[in-house]
Tab-separated table of N, CA and C in Angstrom:
chain	number	residue	atom	x	y	z
A	7	MET	N	-10.728	-1.814	15.958
A	7	MET	CA	-9.094	-1.620	15.830
A	7	MET	C	-8.737	-1.946	13.989
A	8	LYS	N	-8.529	-0.624	13.342
A	8	LYS	CA	-7.751	-0.902	12.076
A	8	LYS	C	-6.789	-1.756	12.500
A	9	ILE	N	-6.148	-1.730	11.198
A	9	ILE	CA	-4.150	-2.398	11.099
A	9	ILE	C	-4.194	-2.437	9.509
A	10	ILE	N	-3.264	-1.481	9.995
A	10	ILE	CA	-2.005	-0.613	8.721
A	10	ILE	C	-0.873	-1.589	8.671
A	11	VAL	N	0.135	-2.474	7.331
A	11	VAL	CA	0.490	-2.539	6.756
A	11	VAL	C	1.467	-1.612	6.357
A	12	LEU	N	2.845	-1.273	6.763
A	12	LEU	CA	3.515	-0.889	5.754
A	12	LEU	C	4.929	-1.441	5.344
A	13	GLN	N	5.325	-1.982	4.470
A	13	GLN	CA	6.000	-2.694	3.989
A	13	GLN	C	7.023	-1.947	3.915
A	14	GLY	N	8.146	-2.209	3.762
A	14	GLY	CA	9.478	-1.549	3.098
A	14	GLY	C	10.134	-1.349	1.685
A	15	GLY	N	9.202	-3.117	0.602
A	15	GLY	CA	9.315	-3.043	0.040
A	15	GLY	C	9.693	-4.600	-0.329
A	16	GLU	N	9.035	-5.499	-1.322
A	16	GLU	CA	9.004	-6.650	-0.906
A	16	GLU	C	8.631	-6.800	-2.451
A	17	ASP	N	9.458	-7.650	-2.915
A	17	ASP	CA	9.681	-8.772	-4.489
A	17	ASP	C	8.632	-9.024	-4.602
A	18	ILE	N	7.841	-8.586	-5.112
A	18	ILE	CA	6.039	-8.880	-5.066
A	18	ILE	C	6.595	-11.119	-6.329
A	19	LYS	N	7.252	-10.333	-7.627
A	19	LYS	CA	7.838	-11.162	-8.190
A	19	LYS	C	8.106	-13.299	-6.792
A	20	ARG	N	9.049	-12.653	-7.009
A	20	ARG	CA	10.259	-13.595	-5.962
A	20	ARG	C	9.510	-14.393	-4.556
A	21	ARG	N	8.378	-13.308	-3.928
A	21	ARG	CA	7.389	-12.930	-3.142
A	21	ARG	C	8.212	-12.957	-2.155
A	22	THR	N	9.084	-12.986	-0.911
A	22	THR	CA	9.259	-12.450	-0.573
A	22	THR	C	8.691	-12.308	0.768
A	23	ASN	N	7.850	-11.579	1.230
A	23	ASN	CA	6.835	-11.467	1.839
A	23	ASN	C	6.341	-12.192	1.994
A	24	ARG	N	5.939	-13.739	1.932
A	24	ARG	CA	4.863	-14.276	1.209
A	24	ARG	C	4.569	-14.727	3.269
A	25	GLU	N	4.953	-14.908	3.230
A	25	GLU	CA	4.940	-15.580	5.607
A	25	GLU	C	3.418	-14.105	6.176
A	26	LEU	N	4.214	-13.535	5.951
A	26	LEU	CA	3.208	-11.418	6.208
A	26	LEU	C	1.546	-11.797	6.056
A	27	LEU	N	1.936	-12.080	4.069
A	27	LEU	CA	1.231	-11.702	3.407
A	27	LEU	C	-0.192	-13.298	3.125
A	28	GLU	N	0.419	-14.461	3.723
A	28	GLU	CA	-0.194	-15.428	3.448
A	28	GLU	C	-1.338	-15.026	5.058
A	29	ALA	N	-0.592	-14.621	6.053
A	29	ALA	CA	-1.511	-14.669	7.694
A	29	ALA	C	-2.344	-13.594	7.384
A	30	ILE	N	-1.762	-12.335	6.858
A	30	ILE	CA	-2.681	-11.076	6.886
A	30	ILE	C	-4.184	-12.027	6.082
A	31	VAL	N	-4.040	-12.801	4.415
A	31	VAL	CA	-5.407	-13.098	4.451
A	31	VAL	C	-6.047	-14.053	4.930
A	32	LYS	N	-5.896	-15.313	5.621
A	32	LYS	CA	-5.864	-16.261	6.450
A	32	LYS	C	-6.693	-15.639	7.578
A	33	ILE	N	-6.104	-14.478	8.468
A	33	ILE	CA	-6.964	-13.627	9.169
A	33	ILE	C	-8.489	-12.755	8.264
A	34	SER	N	-8.723	-12.441	7.102
A	34	SER	CA	-8.988	-11.678	6.993
A	34	SER	C	-10.957	-12.463	7.075
A	35	ARG	N	-11.405	-11.483	7.397
A	35	ARG	CA	-12.576	-12.363	7.036
A	35	ARG	C	-13.462	-13.275	5.819
A	36	ARG	N	-13.366	-12.327	4.247
A	36	ARG	CA	-13.869	-12.332	2.876
A	36	ARG	C	-13.731	-12.918	2.283
A	37	LYS	N	-11.555	-12.526	2.557
A	37	LYS	CA	-10.387	-13.704	1.248
A	37	LYS	C	-10.574	-12.598	0.466
A	38	SER	N	-10.810	-10.580	0.463
A	38	SER	CA	-12.166	-10.071	-0.451
A	38	SER	C	-11.198	-8.957	-0.685
A	39	ILE	N	-9.725	-8.747	-1.926
A	39	ILE	CA	-9.233	-7.947	-2.221
A	39	ILE	C	-9.051	-6.349	-2.594
A	40	ALA	N	-8.976	-5.443	-2.798
A	40	ALA	CA	-8.604	-4.382	-3.951
A	40	ALA	C	-7.763	-4.123	-3.588
A	41	VAL	N	-6.879	-3.654	-5.298
A	41	VAL	CA	-5.659	-2.610	-5.123
A	41	VAL	C	-5.734	-1.927	-5.985
A	42	ILE	N	-5.232	-1.084	-5.453
A	42	ILE	CA	-4.606	0.161	-6.162
A	42	ILE	C	-3.632	0.275	-6.653
A	43	PRO	N	-3.980	-0.179	-8.416
A	43	PRO	CA	-2.307	-0.184	-8.907
A	43	PRO	C	-1.764	0.435	-9.832
A	44	TRP	N	-2.404	2.410	-9.109
A	44	TRP	CA	-1.741	3.786	-10.134
A	44	TRP	C	-0.216	3.617	-9.759
A	45	THR	N	0.992	3.194	-9.960
A	45	THR	CA	2.505	3.557	-9.354
A	45	THR	C	3.205	3.544	-10.644
A	46	THR	N	2.234	3.364	-12.156
A	46	THR	CA	3.591	4.040	-13.104
A	46	THR	C	2.221	4.310	-14.216
A	47	ASP	N	3.525	5.569	-14.840
A	47	ASP	CA	2.039	5.741	-16.369
A	47	ASP	C	2.473	4.542	-17.787
A	48	ASP	N	3.211	4.010	-17.369
A	48	ASP	CA	3.201	2.691	-17.809
A	48	ASP	C	2.571	1.927	-18.269
A	49	PRO	N	1.793	2.087	-19.561
A	49	PRO	CA	-0.108	0.495	-19.255
A	49	PRO	C	0.905	-0.720	-19.219
A	50	GLU	N	1.595	-1.264	-20.049
A	50	GLU	CA	2.226	-2.254	-19.603
A	50	GLU	C	3.233	-2.768	-18.381
A	51	LYS	N	3.599	-1.861	-17.974
A	51	LYS	CA	4.207	-2.357	-17.100
A	51	LYS	C	3.453	-2.639	-15.903
A	52	GLU	N	2.345	-2.069	-16.281
A	52	GLU	CA	1.113	-1.882	-15.444
A	52	GLU	C	-0.238	-3.449	-15.318
A	53	ARG	N	-0.376	-3.228	-16.518
A	53	ARG	CA	-0.201	-4.919	-16.911
A	53	ARG	C	-0.071	-5.780	-16.905
A	54	TYR	N	1.447	-5.503	-16.938
A	54	TYR	CA	2.268	-7.220	-15.794
A	54	TYR	C	1.720	-7.872	-14.530
A	55	TYR	N	2.197	-6.321	-14.303
A	55	TYR	CA	2.119	-6.708	-11.915
A	55	TYR	C	0.754	-6.770	-12.310
A	56	ARG	N	-0.158	-6.277	-12.163
A	56	ARG	CA	-1.305	-6.120	-12.448
A	56	ARG	C	-2.051	-8.554	-12.037
A	57	GLY	N	-0.991	-8.673	-12.649
A	57	GLY	CA	-1.275	-9.897	-13.365
A	57	GLY	C	-0.315	-10.851	-12.048
A	58	VAL	N	1.490	-10.504	-11.818
A	58	VAL	CA	1.898	-10.358	-11.046
A	58	VAL	C	0.769	-10.670	-9.464
A	59	ILE	N	0.662	-8.840	-8.913
A	59	ILE	CA	-0.180	-9.777	-7.954
A	59	ILE	C	-1.809	-10.246	-7.431
A	60	ALA	N	-1.931	-10.486	-9.109
A	60	ALA	CA	-3.394	-11.258	-9.381
A	60	ALA	C	-2.917	-12.752	-8.397
A	61	ASP	N	-2.580	-12.952	-8.977
A	61	ASP	CA	-1.126	-14.519	-8.776
A	61	ASP	C	-1.012	-14.794	-6.985
A	62	TYR	N	-0.162	-13.775	-7.311
A	62	TYR	CA	0.012	-13.570	-5.793
A	62	TYR	C	-0.559	-14.319	-4.733
A	63	PHE	N	-1.628	-12.676	-4.335
A	63	PHE	CA	-2.982	-13.214	-3.591
A	63	PHE	C	-3.533	-14.286	-3.777
A	64	ARG	N	-3.681	-15.113	-5.322
A	64	ARG	CA	-4.794	-16.417	-5.239
A	64	ARG	C	-3.959	-17.277	-5.042
A	65	GLU	N	-2.359	-17.645	-4.931
A	65	GLU	CA	-2.393	-18.224	-4.393
A	65	GLU	C	-1.804	-18.645	-3.076
A	66	LEU	N	-2.160	-17.232	-2.201
A	66	LEU	CA	-2.714	-16.597	-0.351
A	66	LEU	C	-3.342	-17.450	-0.474
A	67	GLY	N	-4.732	-17.522	-0.918
A	67	GLY	CA	-5.696	-18.151	-1.183
A	67	GLY	C	-6.787	-16.547	-0.549
A	68	ALA	N	-6.446	-15.797	-1.620
A	68	ALA	CA	-7.630	-14.570	-1.732
A	68	ALA	C	-8.773	-14.879	-2.446
A	69	LYS	N	-9.571	-15.049	-2.074
A	69	LYS	CA	-10.730	-16.011	-2.977
A	69	LYS	C	-11.769	-14.623	-3.864
A	70	GLU	N	-11.207	-13.294	-4.063
A	70	GLU	CA	-11.989	-12.405	-4.927
A	70	GLU	C	-10.826	-10.746	-4.503
A	71	ILE	N	-10.419	-10.408	-6.210
A	71	ILE	CA	-9.159	-10.314	-5.668
A	71	ILE	C	-9.841	-8.784	-7.612
A	72	TYR	N	-10.237	-7.293	-6.903
A	72	TYR	CA	-10.512	-6.287	-7.345
A	72	TYR	C	-9.307	-4.934	-8.171
A	73	PHE	N	-9.331	-4.598	-8.870
A	73	PHE	CA	-8.230	-3.847	-10.170
A	73	PHE	C	-9.518	-2.394	-9.700
A	74	ILE	N	-8.804	-1.440	-8.568
A	74	ILE	CA	-9.349	0.354	-8.742
A	74	ILE	C	-9.451	-0.099	-10.517
A	75	GLU	N	-9.442	1.006	-10.820
A	75	GLU	CA	-9.666	1.198	-12.892
A	75	GLU	C	-9.587	3.004	-11.991
A	76	ARG	N	-8.327	3.265	-12.777
A	76	ARG	CA	-8.072	4.951	-13.161
A	76	ARG	C	-9.946	5.849	-13.516
A	77	ARG	N	-10.459	4.343	-14.638
A	77	ARG	CA	-12.168	4.995	-15.402
A	77	ARG	C	-12.576	5.173	-14.690
A	78	HIS	N	-12.475	4.136	-12.865
A	78	HIS	CA	-14.188	3.847	-12.280
A	78	HIS	C	-14.455	5.443	-10.811
A	79	GLU	N	-15.998	5.179	-11.738
A	79	GLU	CA	-16.224	6.375	-10.371
A	79	GLU	C	-15.956	6.948	-9.373
A	80	LYS	N	-15.930	7.814	-8.692
A	80	LYS	CA	-16.153	7.388	-6.475
A	80	LYS	C	-16.616	6.860	-6.515
A	81	GLU	N	-17.733	6.953	-6.564
A	81	GLU	CA	-19.099	5.507	-6.170
A	81	GLU	C	-18.920	4.449	-6.599
A	82	GLU	N	-17.846	3.669	-7.099
A	82	GLU	CA	-18.156	2.453	-8.061
A	82	GLU	C	-16.590	2.089	-6.715
A	83	ILE	N	-16.033	3.072	-6.998
A	83	ILE	CA	-14.738	2.621	-6.440
A	83	ILE	C	-14.645	2.488	-5.083
A	84	ARG	N	-15.841	2.923	-4.419
A	84	ARG	CA	-16.391	3.093	-2.919
A	84	ARG	C	-17.879	1.138	-2.561
A	85	MET	N	-18.475	1.344	-3.497
A	85	MET	CA	-18.368	0.091	-4.116
A	85	MET	C	-17.675	-1.549	-4.020
A	86	ILE	N	-16.664	-1.392	-4.473
A	86	ILE	CA	-16.026	-1.746	-4.749
A	86	ILE	C	-14.670	-1.949	-3.486
A	87	LEU	N	-14.552	-1.236	-2.556
A	87	LEU	CA	-14.576	-1.391	-1.376
A	87	LEU	C	-15.173	-1.933	-0.259
A	88	ASP	N	-16.745	-1.201	-0.516
A	88	ASP	CA	-17.414	-2.056	0.541
A	88	ASP	C	-17.488	-3.824	1.001
A	89	LYS	N	-16.751	-4.299	-0.748
A	89	LYS	CA	-16.972	-5.728	-0.656
A	89	LYS	C	-16.338	-6.234	-0.850
A	90	THR	N	-15.036	-5.287	-0.076
A	90	THR	CA	-13.755	-5.869	-0.061
A	90	THR	C	-13.350	-6.229	2.070
A	91	ASP	N	-12.356	-6.749	1.956
A	91	ASP	CA	-11.526	-6.959	3.442
A	91	ASP	C	-10.355	-6.545	3.938
A	92	ILE	N	-10.039	-5.772	2.754
A	92	ILE	CA	-7.973	-6.162	2.370
A	92	ILE	C	-7.740	-5.220	0.884
A	93	LEU	N	-7.056	-3.797	1.566
A	93	LEU	CA	-7.342	-3.109	0.241
A	93	LEU	C	-4.853	-3.304	-0.023
A	94	TYR	N	-4.321	-3.308	-1.457
A	94	TYR	CA	-3.557	-2.937	-1.216
A	94	TYR	C	-2.801	-2.429	-2.056
A	95	LEU	N	-2.239	-1.274	-1.695
A	95	LEU	CA	-1.232	-0.065	-2.653
A	95	LEU	C	0.455	-0.701	-2.828
A	96	PRO	N	0.209	-1.279	-3.739
A	96	PRO	CA	1.975	-1.816	-3.847
A	96	PRO	C	3.300	-0.333	-4.575
A	97	GLY	N	4.626	-1.794	-4.250
A	97	GLY	CA	5.936	-0.525	-5.184
A	97	GLY	C	4.922	0.290	-6.335
A	98	GLY	N	5.308	1.329	-6.668
A	98	GLY	CA	6.050	1.714	-7.990
A	98	GLY	C	6.788	2.990	-8.345
A	99	ASP	N	5.254	4.268	-8.271
A	99	ASP	CA	6.315	5.037	-8.246
A	99	ASP	C	5.113	6.021	-7.298
A	100	PRO	N	5.456	7.176	-6.308
A	100	PRO	CA	4.450	7.606	-5.323
A	100	PRO	C	4.281	8.516	-5.914
A	101	LYS	N	5.355	9.500	-6.471
A	101	LYS	CA	4.297	10.713	-7.030
A	101	LYS	C	2.718	9.694	-7.764
A	102	ILE	N	3.141	9.446	-9.068
A	102	ILE	CA	2.504	8.797	-9.399
A	102	ILE	C	0.961	8.265	-8.696
A	103	LEU	N	1.144	7.207	-7.793
A	103	LEU	CA	0.151	6.731	-6.793
A	103	LEU	C	-0.595	8.245	-6.005
A	104	TYR	N	0.390	9.286	-4.924
A	104	TYR	CA	-0.104	10.213	-5.317
A	104	TYR	C	-1.112	11.070	-5.422
A	105	SER	N	-0.297	11.367	-6.370
A	105	SER	CA	-1.506	12.274	-7.154
A	105	SER	C	-2.722	11.748	-7.824
A	106	THR	N	-2.641	10.523	-8.443
A	106	THR	CA	-3.725	10.366	-9.132
A	106	THR	C	-4.837	9.162	-8.161
A	107	ILE	N	-4.762	9.247	-6.570
A	107	ILE	CA	-5.275	9.592	-5.486
A	107	ILE	C	-5.900	10.558	-5.409
A	108	LYS	N	-5.999	11.594	-5.765
A	108	LYS	CA	-5.768	12.585	-5.029
A	108	LYS	C	-6.840	13.763	-5.572
A	109	GLU	N	-6.226	13.593	-7.576
A	109	GLU	CA	-6.855	13.467	-8.387
A	109	GLU	C	-8.129	13.487	-8.353
A	110	LYS	N	-8.791	11.555	-8.157
A	110	LYS	CA	-9.682	11.297	-8.076
A	110	LYS	C	-10.236	11.024	-6.803
A	111	ARG	N	-9.792	11.985	-5.300
A	111	ARG	CA	-10.422	12.393	-4.534
A	111	ARG	C	-10.460	11.466	-3.755
A	112	ILE	N	-10.637	10.327	-3.794
A	112	ILE	CA	-10.309	9.301	-3.623
A	112	ILE	C	-9.656	8.938	-1.658
A	113	GLU	N	-9.436	9.683	-1.050
A	113	GLU	CA	-8.631	9.816	0.212
A	113	GLU	C	-9.409	9.404	1.789
A	114	GLU	N	-10.753	9.789	1.528
A	114	GLU	CA	-11.577	9.894	2.934
A	114	GLU	C	-11.761	7.731	2.075
A	115	LEU	N	-11.858	7.340	1.464
A	115	LEU	CA	-12.639	6.797	0.715
A	115	LEU	C	-11.182	5.891	1.889
A	116	ILE	N	-10.072	6.012	1.160
A	116	ILE	CA	-9.617	5.411	1.878
A	116	ILE	C	-9.205	5.657	3.648
A	117	LYS	N	-8.964	6.519	3.725
A	117	LYS	CA	-8.742	6.955	5.475
A	117	LYS	C	-9.796	5.662	6.376
A	118	ASN	N	-11.545	5.471	5.674
A	118	ASN	CA	-12.297	5.764	5.997
A	118	ASN	C	-12.430	3.228	5.874
A	119	PHE	N	-11.709	3.147	4.952
A	119	PHE	CA	-11.705	1.694	4.566
A	119	PHE	C	-11.688	1.102	6.008
A	120	ASN	N	-11.923	-0.077	5.843
A	120	ASN	CA	-13.180	-0.829	7.551
A	120	ASN	C	-12.510	-2.477	7.405
A	121	GLY	N	-11.492	-2.203	6.745
A	121	GLY	CA	-10.491	-3.835	6.674
A	121	GLY	C	-8.633	-3.586	6.869
A	122	ILE	N	-8.171	-3.756	5.935
A	122	ILE	CA	-6.844	-4.430	6.538
A	122	ILE	C	-6.477	-3.612	5.687
A	123	ILE	N	-5.064	-2.177	5.999
A	123	ILE	CA	-4.194	-1.971	3.990
A	123	ILE	C	-2.725	-1.858	4.643
A	124	ILE	N	-2.740	-2.303	3.852
A	124	ILE	CA	-1.392	-2.610	3.435
A	124	ILE	C	-0.766	-1.841	2.189
A	125	GLY	N	0.473	-0.995	2.139
A	125	GLY	CA	0.961	-0.552	1.288
A	125	GLY	C	2.540	-0.651	2.033
A	126	ASN	N	2.672	-0.908	0.028
A	126	ASN	CA	3.839	-1.608	-0.114
A	126	ASN	C	5.172	-0.947	-0.452
A	127	SER	N	6.063	-0.563	-0.127
A	127	SER	CA	6.412	1.123	-0.955
A	127	SER	C	6.690	1.971	-0.806
A	128	ALA	N	6.036	2.341	-2.052
A	128	ALA	CA	5.292	3.200	-3.286
A	128	ALA	C	4.014	3.852	-2.117
A	129	GLY	N	3.316	1.608	-1.478
A	129	GLY	CA	2.125	1.852	-1.054
A	129	GLY	C	2.568	2.195	0.673
A	130	ALA	N	3.462	2.617	1.087
A	130	ALA	CA	3.948	3.041	2.201
A	130	ALA	C	3.852	3.610	2.637
A	131	ILE	N	4.856	4.925	0.991
A	131	ILE	CA	5.024	6.009	1.704
A	131	ILE	C	3.757	7.023	1.463
A	132	VAL	N	2.491	6.346	0.664
A	132	VAL	CA	1.403	7.433	0.543
A	132	VAL	C	0.918	6.620	1.387
A	133	LEU	N	0.828	5.765	2.930
A	133	LEU	CA	-0.485	5.685	3.774
A	133	LEU	C	0.194	6.689	4.502
A	134	SER	N	1.528	6.760	4.678
A	134	SER	CA	2.536	7.885	5.675
A	134	SER	C	2.036	9.608	5.506
A	135	LYS	N	2.833	9.848	6.266
A	135	LYS	CA	3.046	11.685	6.427
A	135	LYS	C	3.501	12.026	4.528
A	136	GLY	N	4.341	10.807	3.788
A	136	GLY	CA	5.653	10.407	3.087
A	136	GLY	C	6.080	10.319	3.716
A	137	GLU	N	7.178	10.283	2.489
A	137	GLU	CA	8.463	9.866	3.037
A	137	GLU	C	9.471	11.552	2.774
A	138	VAL	N	10.328	10.443	3.211
A	138	VAL	CA	11.741	10.952	3.404
A	138	VAL	C	13.455	11.196	2.931
A	139	SER	N	13.371	11.815	2.140
A	139	SER	CA	14.031	11.175	1.213
A	139	SER	C	15.116	12.587	1.159
A	140	ASN	N	15.655	12.869	-0.420
A	140	ASN	CA	16.651	13.291	-0.551
A	140	ASN	C	15.204	14.846	-0.495
A	141	GLU	N	13.981	14.219	-1.023
A	141	GLU	CA	12.974	15.497	-0.625
A	141	GLU	C	12.244	14.680	-0.111
A	142	ILE	N	11.165	15.483	0.371
A	142	ILE	CA	9.879	15.068	0.442
A	142	ILE	C	8.887	14.865	-0.452
A	143	ASN	N	8.303	13.552	0.190
A	143	ASN	CA	7.093	13.415	-1.177
A	143	ASN	C	5.972	13.171	-0.331
A	144	PRO	N	4.805	13.590	-0.345
A	144	PRO	CA	3.583	13.648	0.684
A	144	PRO	C	3.293	12.331	0.386
A	145	GLY	N	2.396	12.015	1.597
A	145	GLY	CA	1.464	11.207	2.119
A	145	GLY	C	0.123	12.268	2.944
A	146	LEU	N	-1.002	10.432	2.383
A	146	LEU	CA	-2.164	11.166	2.641
A	146	LEU	C	-2.616	11.108	4.647
A	147	GLY	N	-1.011	11.420	4.998
A	147	GLY	CA	-1.375	10.905	5.751
A	147	GLY	C	-2.370	10.191	7.306
A	148	ILE	N	-2.313	8.566	6.762
A	148	ILE	CA	-3.295	7.446	7.630
A	148	ILE	C	-2.463	7.862	8.616
A	149	VAL	N	-1.097	6.983	8.735
A	149	VAL	CA	-0.931	6.943	10.066
A	149	VAL	C	-0.193	8.012	9.878
A	150	ASP	N	0.494	8.695	11.641
A	150	ASP	CA	0.854	9.874	11.609
A	150	ASP	C	2.702	10.163	12.002
A	151	PHE	N	2.911	9.893	10.646
A	151	PHE	CA	4.510	9.862	10.751
A	151	PHE	C	5.005	9.651	9.385
A	152	TYR	N	6.529	9.329	9.490
A	152	TYR	CA	7.325	9.759	7.488
A	152	TYR	C	7.840	8.079	7.740
A	153	VAL	N	8.098	8.325	6.259
A	153	VAL	CA	9.261	6.751	6.448
A	153	VAL	C	10.254	7.226	5.731
A	154	LYS	N	10.957	6.072	5.694
A	154	LYS	CA	12.347	5.112	4.844
A	154	LYS	C	11.855	4.126	3.788
A	155	VAL	N	11.122	4.350	3.266
A	155	VAL	CA	10.787	2.673	3.154
A	155	VAL	C	12.894	2.507	2.139
A	156	HIS	N	13.339	1.397	1.673
A	156	HIS	CA	13.605	0.305	1.876
A	156	HIS	C	14.598	0.823	1.956
A	157	PHE	N	14.721	1.232	3.436
A	157	PHE	CA	16.214	1.534	4.451
A	157	PHE	C	17.229	0.233	4.053
A	158	THR	N	18.261	0.848	4.037
A	158	THR	CA	20.118	0.148	4.677
A	158	THR	C	20.540	0.140	5.785
A	159	PRO	N	21.214	-0.592	6.503
A	159	PRO	CA	21.664	-0.668	7.762
A	159	PRO	C	22.873	-0.090	7.917
A	160	ASN	N	23.711	0.415	6.609
A	160	ASN	CA	24.537	1.406	6.380
A	160	ASN	C	24.530	3.008	6.307
A	161	GLU	N	23.091	2.950	6.093
A	161	GLU	CA	21.807	4.952	6.450
A	161	GLU	C	22.246	4.760	7.364
A	162	LYS	N	22.949	6.031	6.521
A	162	LYS	CA	21.980	7.272	8.920
A	162	LYS	C	20.854	7.232	8.398
A	163	PRO	N	20.345	7.098	10.096
A	163	PRO	CA	18.898	7.061	10.367
A	163	PRO	C	17.960	8.523	9.938
A	164	ILE	N	17.230	8.950	9.578
A	164	ILE	CA	16.262	10.424	8.894
A	164	ILE	C	15.835	10.982	9.938
A	165	SER	N	15.870	11.870	10.116
A	165	SER	CA	15.269	13.222	12.182
A	165	SER	C	14.911	14.168	10.827
A	166	LEU	N	14.335	14.357	11.218
A	166	LEU	CA	12.957	15.780	11.018
A	166	LEU	C	12.826	15.765	12.263
A	167	ASN	N	12.929	17.690	12.395
A	167	ASN	CA	13.037	18.618	13.603
A	167	ASN	C	11.698	17.163	14.486
A	168	LYS	N	10.534	17.797	14.574
A	168	LYS	CA	9.321	17.494	14.946
A	168	LYS	C	8.737	16.635	14.791
A	169	ASP	N	9.287	15.905	13.999
A	169	ASP	CA	7.726	15.270	13.718
A	169	ASP	C	8.654	13.255	13.535
A	170	SER	N	7.808	12.338	13.690
A	170	SER	CA	9.119	11.224	14.076
A	170	SER	C	8.554	10.596	12.036
A	171	VAL	N	10.519	9.961	11.625
A	171	VAL	CA	10.394	9.109	11.018
A	171	VAL	C	10.660	7.143	11.090
A	172	VAL	N	9.602	6.994	10.369
A	172	VAL	CA	10.212	5.468	11.199
A	172	VAL	C	10.928	4.541	9.206
A	173	CYS	N	12.269	4.541	9.318
A	173	CYS	CA	13.120	4.177	8.582
A	173	CYS	C	12.149	1.927	8.860
A	174	ILE	N	11.632	1.460	7.615
A	174	ILE	CA	11.835	0.462	7.368
A	174	ILE	C	12.264	-0.169	5.877
A	175	PRO	N	13.671	-0.844	6.639
A	175	PRO	CA	14.181	-2.273	5.623
A	175	PRO	C	13.277	-2.759	4.124
A	176	GLU	N	14.030	-3.359	3.222
A	176	GLU	CA	13.288	-3.592	1.857
A	176	GLU	C	12.865	-5.325	3.069
A	177	ASN	N	12.197	-5.913	2.558
A	177	ASN	CA	11.716	-6.992	2.517
A	177	ASN	C	11.343	-6.979	4.699
A	178	GLN	N	11.238	-5.373	4.876
A	178	GLN	CA	10.245	-5.804	5.772
A	178	GLN	C	9.517	-5.066	6.099
A	179	TRP	N	8.645	-5.738	6.982
A	179	TRP	CA	7.560	-4.506	7.559
A	179	TRP	C	7.648	-4.183	8.789
A	180	ILE	N	5.835	-3.673	9.134
A	180	ILE	CA	5.686	-2.671	10.130
A	180	ILE	C	4.030	-3.013	10.744
A	181	ILE	N	3.442	-2.708	11.640
A	181	ILE	CA	1.741	-2.934	11.593
A	181	ILE	C	1.969	-1.945	12.330
A	182	VAL	N	0.661	-1.521	12.415
A	182	VAL	CA	0.401	-0.265	12.857
A	182	VAL	C	-0.690	-0.789	13.073
A	183	LEU	N	-1.123	-0.163	14.418
A	183	LEU	CA	-2.624	-0.834	14.836
A	183	LEU	C	-3.157	1.006	15.221
A	184	LYS	N	-4.402	0.998	14.768
A	184	LYS	CA	-5.327	2.871	14.402
A	184	LYS	C	-6.863	2.689	15.109
A	185	LYS	N	-6.957	3.048	16.496
A	185	LYS	CA	-8.289	3.067	17.047
A	185	LYS	C	-9.403	3.490	15.569
């Protein structure tokens, strides 16, 4: 059974979903995490958030944290994923994350990952069929619905003609169990 966690948006600097991520690290066998940090084109911002993410997961009990680099070849990425049991896709710009994953041709590696997959905001969008907002941002379709992240109670729920849309509020999450 595959576990996929979609977060509506967590402030990782303030650790607003700490209990959730702590529980995930606790149930993982290896306590080993791979992070795909490609959610910005700003190297300084990416470097800063790498530190925040690494510190956060270490605090939660992670033993090993691997950042998948843009320079890594597909086989190197496969080797990292094979030795981890949590895959984390952070928040940021979903278009950059999606396009870089497609460019690197690693969609199947993500779809076939044999551990717990966590997508925070942009990561949740990329794991779903996509985001529904003023425009539709595509996703990988690992879960069979669209998402609206950072959903607020005063927003009108979005509907598509034949596809499901799951609205996930800020600091909330859903867990999808997939065979």
